[in-house]
Amino acid sequence: MKKPNILLLIAFLLSACAPATTVVPTSASTETSTPAPTATQIPSPTPTIIPSPTQIGGSSGRLIFAYASAEFKNDFPELQGESNVFMANLDGSNQTPITDGLNGNNELAAVSPDGTRAIIHSWNKKISDLYLVDLNDLAAEPVRLVPDATAAKWLDNQRIIYIGQGEQDFGIYTVNADGSDPVNLEHGDRDQPVEILAISKDRVYWSSVVDTVRNDKKHTYAYYPWWTSLDGTETGRLRYAGRPISTHNFRGRNLAFSPDGTRLAWVEAGTPDSIHPYGSYLHIASVSDTEYPLSVDLISSFVDLKWRSDGKSLLVFDLGSVARSDPNSSNYGFYEVSADSGKVLKNYHLSDEAMIGLNAPSLQCSDASPDDQILPCLMFGTEKNADGYSIAKLNFLDLKTMTFSEASGFHFLFMGWDARQIAWVP
């Protein structure tokens, strides 16, 4: 049977006519019998068709994200709940809530591949449910899809995979988008699943959590990646050097699967020595063989990883490098690493101010746009609002020029959330 507090633990961790033909008039003389010249018809110019511009960011050019009450209360005073999910244009205009309270705390779980529906994780201290929202009809009430659940992703436009309580105890299930035909893939009797990390052609990758209490009575959480076949017949751990791979960051951040789910990159915090002076490593491997990865020296283990859409390289944001190394070094700050050779392809020399804040990392990046042109990143500075919250500014990183531009019109604050799960409407 499931542990009674696992849902609360997981919920806490989630705290786009031709002109008329011109005819030359006929001319005739009254003093001569010379016939009038034949009218000359000038061809109509071919109309110039201006193609619709490609929507930057994807077909819709819209974002989905979560606001806490401190962020939405001035513009939406009647909106209920501690947090709600919104849609907006890339410039922050036309902000529209797609939830209104529900169970109190609402966050985006996943958007369907066709961009028509979103799964919302809604929770409070007692309950944790998944709701389905029709993005083409926001006036329609959200439909509770699965009770007692915490995380979900779309397998396709019709079927969902989620973590939660089902008829066969707590575990990983697939279900149709109307809630029918649930199938249990993993009972969770090996370890309790808390997050779905990635889906490949034949596997789902998920993480479990171990909670330990240190001597100072503070909780330390370690997350371990697992895999389960989509037919539910096999489950296994991802291991390196004979030990299970682990990360201390919820939802990955320093553990990332390639877009097709065939490769894994993760960070290992090691011990410095004379050959490897920093002691931390970026490992890159096929998911079928994580024991023998390609390894790259890192300055710190406080790293955020993002795969490029072609799966050939990774963007590395080493947030902990600012205080520890020469900014002229190739693996300092923000740089790109080849997934095939481990070589640093280019260092983008992001400023120290953009890399690290006073009390928390000032850079939190979400996933790149469907066209791989834009990477949304929240940047936190020392500026505070009237309530004392640090103001966060949404910036778009142009993935061609590798330059940042601020997106005005958003009202993000530093609330201790993990990148806000800013997502794109496909």
Coordinates of C-alpha atoms in Angstrom, one line a residue:
M1 CA 0.0 0.0 0.0
K2 CA 1.1 3.5 -0.6
K3 CA 2.6 5.6 2.2
P4 CA -0.1 8.0 3.4
N5 CA 2.0 11.1 3.2
I6 CA 3.7 10.7 -0.3
L7 CA 1.2 13.0 -2.1
L8 CA 1.7 15.7 0.5
L9 CA 5.5 15.3 0.3
I10 CA 5.4 15.6 -3.5
A11 CA 3.0 18.6 -3.3
F12 CA 5.3 20.3 -0.9
L13 CA 8.2 19.8 -3.3
L14 CA 6.2 21.4 -6.0
S15 CA 5.8 24.4 -3.2
A16 CA -0.7 34.6 -37.9
C17 CA -6.7 41.8 -55.3
A18 CA -5.1 42.3 -58.4
P19 CA -5.5 45.9 -59.6
A20 CA -8.0 46.5 -62.4
T21 CA -6.7 46.0 -65.9
T22 CA -5.5 49.4 -67.3
V23 CA -6.6 50.1 -70.9
V24 CA -5.0 52.9 -73.1
P25 CA -7.9 55.0 -74.5
T26 CA -8.6 54.8 -78.3
S27 CA -7.7 57.8 -80.4
A28 CA -9.4 58.7 -83.8
S29 CA -8.8 61.8 -86.2
T30 CA -11.7 63.5 -87.9
E31 CA -9.5 64.7 -90.8
T32 CA -8.1 61.4 -92.0
S33 CA -9.4 58.0 -92.8
T34 CA -6.5 56.4 -91.1
P35 CA -7.9 53.7 -88.9
A36 CA -7.6 54.2 -85.2
P37 CA -4.8 52.2 -83.6
T38 CA -5.8 49.0 -81.8
A39 CA -6.2 49.5 -78.2
T40 CA -3.1 48.2 -76.3
Q41 CA -3.9 46.3 -73.2
I42 CA -1.3 46.6 -70.5
P43 CA -0.9 43.4 -68.5
S44 CA -2.0 43.5 -65.0
P45 CA 0.9 43.4 -62.6
T46 CA 1.3 40.1 -60.8
P47 CA 0.1 40.7 -57.2
T48 CA 2.9 40.4 -54.6
I49 CA 1.9 37.9 -52.0
I50 CA 3.4 38.7 -48.7
P51 CA 3.7 35.4 -46.7
S52 CA 2.5 35.4 -43.1
P53 CA 5.5 35.8 -40.8
T54 CA 6.6 32.7 -39.0
Q55 CA 5.4 32.9 -35.4
I56 CA 8.4 33.3 -33.2
G57 CA 8.4 30.7 -30.5
G58 CA 6.0 28.2 -32.2
S59 CA 2.7 28.1 -34.0
S60 CA 0.8 30.1 -31.3
G61 CA 3.5 32.3 -29.9
R62 CA 1.9 32.0 -26.4
L63 CA 3.2 31.0 -23.0
I64 CA 1.6 29.1 -20.1
F65 CA 2.9 29.8 -16.6
A66 CA 1.9 30.0 -13.0
Y67 CA 1.4 33.2 -10.9
A68 CA 1.2 33.2 -7.1
S69 CA -1.5 35.3 -5.5
A70 CA 1.0 38.1 -4.8
E71 CA 1.6 38.4 -8.5
F72 CA -2.0 38.3 -9.8
K73 CA -4.0 39.9 -7.0
N74 CA -3.8 43.5 -8.3
D75 CA -4.9 42.7 -11.8
F76 CA -7.3 39.8 -10.9
P77 CA -8.6 40.7 -7.4
E78 CA -11.6 38.3 -7.7
L79 CA -9.4 35.3 -8.6
Q80 CA -9.3 32.6 -5.9
G81 CA -6.5 30.4 -4.8
E82 CA -2.9 30.7 -3.7
S83 CA -1.6 30.2 -7.3
N84 CA -3.2 29.9 -10.7
V85 CA -2.2 29.1 -14.2
F86 CA -2.2 31.8 -16.9
M87 CA -1.7 32.1 -20.7
A88 CA -0.2 35.3 -22.3
N89 CA 1.4 36.5 -25.5
L90 CA 5.2 36.7 -25.6
D91 CA 5.1 40.4 -24.7
G92 CA 3.0 39.8 -21.7
S93 CA -0.2 41.1 -23.2
N94 CA -3.6 39.4 -23.0
Q95 CA -2.8 37.6 -19.7
T96 CA -5.7 35.2 -19.1
P97 CA -6.2 32.9 -16.1
I98 CA -7.1 29.3 -17.0
T99 CA -7.7 28.2 -13.5
D100 CA -9.6 29.9 -10.6
G101 CA -8.7 28.4 -7.3
L102 CA -9.7 24.8 -7.7
N103 CA -7.8 23.1 -4.8
G104 CA -5.9 26.2 -4.0
N105 CA -2.4 25.7 -5.5
N106 CA -2.4 25.2 -9.3
E107 CA 0.5 24.6 -11.6
L108 CA 1.0 23.3 -15.2
A109 CA 1.7 19.6 -15.5
A110 CA 1.7 19.4 -19.4
V111 CA 0.3 20.8 -22.6
S112 CA -1.0 18.3 -25.2
P113 CA 1.2 18.0 -28.4
D114 CA -1.5 19.7 -30.5
G115 CA -1.8 22.6 -28.0
T116 CA -5.5 22.2 -27.4
R117 CA -5.5 21.0 -23.8
A118 CA -3.5 21.3 -20.6
I119 CA -3.2 19.1 -17.6
I120 CA -3.2 21.1 -14.3
H121 CA -1.9 19.8 -11.0
S122 CA -4.1 21.3 -8.3
W123 CA -3.4 20.6 -4.6
N124 CA -3.7 21.7 -1.0
K125 CA -2.7 20.2 2.3
K126 CA -5.2 17.4 2.0
I127 CA -5.8 16.6 -1.7
S128 CA -3.8 16.5 -4.9
D129 CA -5.7 16.1 -8.3
L130 CA -5.1 16.4 -12.0
Y131 CA -7.5 18.6 -14.0
L132 CA -8.0 18.8 -17.8
V133 CA -8.4 22.4 -19.3
D134 CA -9.7 23.1 -22.8
L135 CA -7.4 25.8 -24.1
N136 CA -9.7 26.6 -27.0
D137 CA -12.7 27.1 -24.6
L138 CA -11.5 28.8 -21.4
A139 CA -15.1 29.4 -20.4
A140 CA -15.6 25.7 -19.9
E141 CA -15.0 24.4 -16.4
P142 CA -11.9 22.3 -15.8
V143 CA -12.6 18.6 -15.6
R144 CA -11.1 16.5 -12.8
L145 CA -9.2 13.9 -14.7
V146 CA -7.5 11.9 -12.0
P147 CA -7.9 12.2 -8.2
D148 CA -4.9 11.6 -5.8
A149 CA -2.3 12.3 -8.4
T150 CA 0.8 14.6 -8.6
A151 CA 2.5 14.6 -12.0
A152 CA 1.6 13.9 -15.7
K153 CA 2.8 14.0 -19.3
W154 CA 1.1 13.4 -22.6
L155 CA 2.0 10.2 -24.5
D156 CA 0.2 11.6 -27.5
N157 CA -2.9 13.8 -28.0
Q158 CA -5.2 11.1 -26.5
R159 CA -3.3 9.3 -23.8
I160 CA -1.7 10.5 -20.6
I161 CA 0.9 9.0 -18.2
Y162 CA 0.7 10.1 -14.6
I163 CA 1.9 9.3 -11.1
G164 CA -0.8 8.7 -8.4
Q165 CA -3.2 6.5 -6.7
G166 CA -5.1 4.0 -8.8
E167 CA -7.0 0.8 -8.4
Q168 CA -3.7 -1.1 -8.1
D169 CA -2.2 1.1 -5.4
F170 CA 0.1 4.1 -5.8
G171 CA 2.3 4.0 -8.9
I172 CA 2.6 5.1 -12.6
Y173 CA -0.4 4.8 -14.8
T174 CA -1.5 5.5 -18.3
V175 CA -5.1 6.7 -19.0
N176 CA -7.1 8.1 -21.8
A177 CA -7.7 11.8 -21.8
D178 CA -11.3 11.2 -20.8
G179 CA -10.2 9.2 -17.7
S180 CA -11.0 5.8 -19.1
D181 CA -8.9 2.7 -19.5
P182 CA -6.3 3.2 -16.7
V183 CA -3.3 0.8 -16.9
N184 CA -0.8 0.4 -14.2
L185 CA 2.9 0.3 -15.4
E186 CA 4.7 0.5 -12.1
H187 CA 3.4 -0.2 -8.6
G188 CA 6.1 1.9 -6.9
D189 CA 6.9 -1.0 -4.5
R190 CA 10.6 -0.6 -5.4
D191 CA 10.6 3.1 -4.7
Q192 CA 8.0 5.9 -4.6
P193 CA 7.8 7.8 -7.9
V194 CA 7.6 11.6 -7.6
E195 CA 8.2 13.0 -11.1
I196 CA 8.0 12.0 -14.7
L197 CA 11.3 13.0 -16.3
A198 CA 11.1 12.0 -19.9
I199 CA 9.4 9.6 -22.3
S200 CA 11.1 7.8 -25.1
K201 CA 9.7 5.4 -27.8
D202 CA 9.4 2.5 -25.4
R203 CA 10.2 3.8 -21.9
V204 CA 9.1 6.3 -19.3
Y205 CA 11.8 7.8 -17.1
W206 CA 10.8 8.9 -13.6
S207 CA 12.4 9.9 -10.3
S208 CA 12.0 8.7 -6.8
V209 CA 12.9 10.7 -3.6
V210 CA 14.7 9.8 -0.4
D211 CA 14.2 12.2 2.5
T212 CA 17.0 12.3 5.2
V213 CA 17.2 14.5 8.2
R214 CA 20.6 16.0 8.9
N215 CA 22.1 16.7 12.3
D216 CA 20.8 20.2 12.2
K217 CA 17.3 18.7 11.7
K218 CA 17.0 20.0 8.1
H219 CA 15.6 17.8 5.4
T220 CA 17.8 16.7 2.5
Y221 CA 16.2 15.2 -0.5
A222 CA 18.0 13.0 -3.0
Y223 CA 16.3 12.1 -6.3
Y224 CA 17.0 8.9 -8.2
P225 CA 16.2 8.3 -11.9
W226 CA 14.5 5.0 -12.9
W227 CA 12.9 3.7 -16.1
T228 CA 9.9 1.6 -16.8
S229 CA 8.9 0.1 -20.1
L230 CA 5.7 1.5 -21.6
D231 CA 4.2 -2.0 -21.6
G232 CA 4.9 -2.3 -17.9
T233 CA 7.0 -5.4 -18.1
E234 CA 10.3 -4.0 -17.0
T235 CA 11.7 -1.5 -14.5
G236 CA 15.3 -0.6 -13.7
R237 CA 17.6 2.0 -12.2
L238 CA 20.0 4.2 -14.1
R239 CA 23.4 3.6 -12.6
Y240 CA 26.9 5.0 -12.9
A241 CA 30.1 3.5 -11.5
G242 CA 28.1 0.7 -9.9
R243 CA 25.9 3.1 -7.9
P244 CA 22.4 4.6 -8.6
I245 CA 22.6 8.0 -10.3
S246 CA 21.3 10.7 -8.0
T247 CA 20.5 14.5 -8.0
H248 CA 19.6 16.9 -5.3
N249 CA 17.5 19.1 -7.6
F250 CA 13.8 18.5 -8.0
R251 CA 12.6 18.1 -11.7
G252 CA 16.2 17.5 -12.8
R253 CA 17.8 20.9 -13.4
N254 CA 21.2 19.2 -13.3
L255 CA 19.9 16.0 -14.8
A256 CA 18.4 16.2 -18.3
F257 CA 17.2 13.8 -21.0
S258 CA 17.7 14.6 -24.7
P259 CA 14.5 15.5 -26.6
D260 CA 14.1 12.0 -28.0
G261 CA 14.8 10.4 -24.7
T262 CA 17.8 8.4 -25.9
R263 CA 20.6 10.3 -24.0
L264 CA 21.1 11.4 -20.5
A265 CA 23.3 14.2 -19.1
W266 CA 23.8 14.6 -15.4
V267 CA 26.1 16.4 -12.9
E268 CA 28.2 14.6 -10.4
A269 CA 29.7 16.5 -7.4
G270 CA 33.1 15.0 -6.9
T271 CA 36.3 15.5 -4.9
P272 CA 38.9 17.8 -6.4
D273 CA 42.4 16.5 -7.2
S274 CA 45.5 17.6 -9.0
I275 CA 44.2 16.4 -12.4
H276 CA 40.6 17.5 -11.9
P277 CA 40.9 20.7 -9.8
Y278 CA 37.2 21.4 -9.6
G279 CA 36.0 17.9 -8.7
S280 CA 32.6 18.2 -10.4
Y281 CA 31.7 16.5 -13.7
L282 CA 29.1 16.6 -16.5
H283 CA 28.4 13.1 -17.6
I284 CA 26.8 12.4 -21.0
A285 CA 25.7 8.9 -22.0
S286 CA 23.2 6.8 -23.9
V287 CA 20.4 5.7 -21.6
S288 CA 21.2 2.2 -22.6
D289 CA 24.7 2.5 -21.1
T290 CA 25.1 5.0 -18.3
E291 CA 28.0 3.1 -16.7
Y292 CA 30.6 4.5 -19.2
P293 CA 29.7 8.1 -20.0
L294 CA 31.6 10.9 -21.7
S295 CA 32.8 13.1 -18.8
V296 CA 33.5 16.8 -18.8
D297 CA 35.1 18.9 -16.0
L298 CA 32.8 21.4 -14.3
I299 CA 33.7 24.3 -12.1
S300 CA 30.8 23.7 -9.7
S301 CA 28.0 21.2 -9.3
F302 CA 25.4 24.0 -9.1
V303 CA 24.5 23.6 -12.8
D304 CA 21.4 23.9 -14.9
L305 CA 21.4 21.8 -18.1
K306 CA 19.3 22.3 -21.3
W307 CA 19.6 20.2 -24.4
R308 CA 19.4 21.8 -27.9
S309 CA 16.5 20.5 -29.9
D310 CA 18.7 18.5 -32.3
G311 CA 20.2 16.5 -29.3
K312 CA 23.7 17.3 -30.5
S313 CA 24.8 19.7 -27.7
L314 CA 23.8 21.0 -24.3
L315 CA 23.7 24.5 -22.9
V316 CA 25.4 24.6 -19.5
F317 CA 24.5 27.3 -17.0
D318 CA 27.1 26.9 -14.2
L319 CA 25.5 29.2 -11.6
G320 CA 28.1 28.3 -9.0
S321 CA 31.2 29.2 -11.1
V322 CA 31.0 33.0 -10.6
A323 CA 32.8 32.9 -7.2
R324 CA 35.2 30.1 -8.0
S325 CA 37.1 30.6 -11.2
D326 CA 38.5 32.8 -13.9
P327 CA 35.7 34.2 -16.1
N328 CA 37.9 33.8 -19.1
S329 CA 38.0 30.1 -18.8
S330 CA 36.0 28.1 -21.4
N331 CA 33.9 26.3 -18.8
Y332 CA 32.9 29.3 -16.8
G333 CA 29.4 30.7 -16.6
F334 CA 27.2 30.0 -19.7
Y335 CA 28.6 27.8 -22.5
E336 CA 27.7 25.0 -25.0
V337 CA 29.1 21.5 -24.9
S338 CA 29.1 19.0 -27.7
A339 CA 27.3 15.8 -26.7
D340 CA 29.5 13.7 -29.0
S341 CA 33.0 15.0 -28.0
G342 CA 32.5 16.9 -24.7
K343 CA 34.3 19.9 -26.1
V344 CA 33.2 23.4 -25.2
L345 CA 31.8 24.7 -28.5
K346 CA 31.4 28.3 -27.4
N347 CA 31.4 30.3 -24.2
Y348 CA 28.7 33.1 -24.3
H349 CA 30.3 35.1 -21.5
L350 CA 27.1 35.9 -19.7
S351 CA 27.6 38.6 -17.1
D352 CA 28.1 37.7 -13.4
E353 CA 25.0 39.7 -12.5
A354 CA 22.9 37.4 -14.8
M355 CA 24.4 34.3 -13.3
I356 CA 24.0 34.6 -9.6
G357 CA 22.0 36.7 -7.1
L358 CA 22.4 37.5 -3.5
N359 CA 20.4 34.8 -1.8
A360 CA 19.3 32.5 -4.6
P361 CA 20.3 31.7 -8.2
S362 CA 19.2 34.6 -10.3
L363 CA 18.9 32.6 -13.5
Q364 CA 16.1 29.9 -14.0
C365 CA 15.5 28.7 -17.5
S366 CA 12.6 26.8 -18.9
D367 CA 12.4 24.7 -22.1
A368 CA 13.1 26.2 -25.5
S369 CA 10.4 27.1 -27.9
P370 CA 9.1 24.5 -30.3
D371 CA 11.1 26.2 -33.1
D372 CA 14.2 26.2 -31.0
Q373 CA 14.5 30.0 -31.3
I374 CA 13.8 31.2 -27.7
L375 CA 14.7 30.1 -24.2
P376 CA 12.7 31.8 -21.5
C377 CA 14.7 32.6 -18.4
L378 CA 13.7 34.3 -15.1
M379 CA 16.4 36.6 -13.7
F380 CA 16.3 37.8 -10.2
G381 CA 17.9 41.0 -8.9
T382 CA 18.1 43.0 -5.7
E383 CA 15.0 45.1 -6.6
K384 CA 12.0 44.4 -4.3
N385 CA 8.3 45.3 -4.5
A386 CA 6.2 46.9 -1.8
D387 CA 5.7 43.5 -0.1
G388 CA 9.4 42.8 0.1
Y389 CA 9.5 40.1 -2.6
S390 CA 12.4 40.2 -5.0
I391 CA 11.3 41.2 -8.5
A392 CA 12.0 38.6 -11.2
K393 CA 12.3 39.7 -14.9
L394 CA 11.4 37.3 -17.7
N395 CA 14.1 37.4 -20.4
F396 CA 14.1 35.6 -23.7
L397 CA 17.4 34.2 -24.8
D398 CA 17.7 34.3 -28.6
L399 CA 19.3 30.9 -29.4
K400 CA 20.7 32.1 -32.6
T401 CA 22.5 35.2 -31.4
M402 CA 22.7 34.1 -27.7
T403 CA 21.6 37.5 -26.5
F404 CA 19.0 38.3 -23.9
S405 CA 16.0 40.6 -24.3
E406 CA 13.6 41.5 -21.5
A407 CA 9.9 40.5 -22.0
S408 CA 7.8 43.3 -20.5
G409 CA 4.3 43.0 -19.1
F410 CA 4.9 40.0 -16.8
H411 CA 4.7 40.2 -13.0
F412 CA 7.0 37.5 -11.7
L413 CA 8.5 37.6 -8.2
F414 CA 11.0 35.3 -6.5
M415 CA 8.7 32.9 -4.7
G416 CA 11.1 30.0 -4.4
W417 CA 9.5 28.1 -7.3
D418 CA 11.5 26.1 -9.7
A419 CA 11.5 27.9 -13.1
R420 CA 7.7 28.3 -12.8
Q421 CA 7.2 25.5 -15.4
I422 CA 6.9 28.2 -18.1
A423 CA 5.8 26.3 -21.2
W424 CA 4.8 27.0 -24.8
V425 CA 1.4 26.4 -26.5
P426 CA 2.5 24.4 -29.5

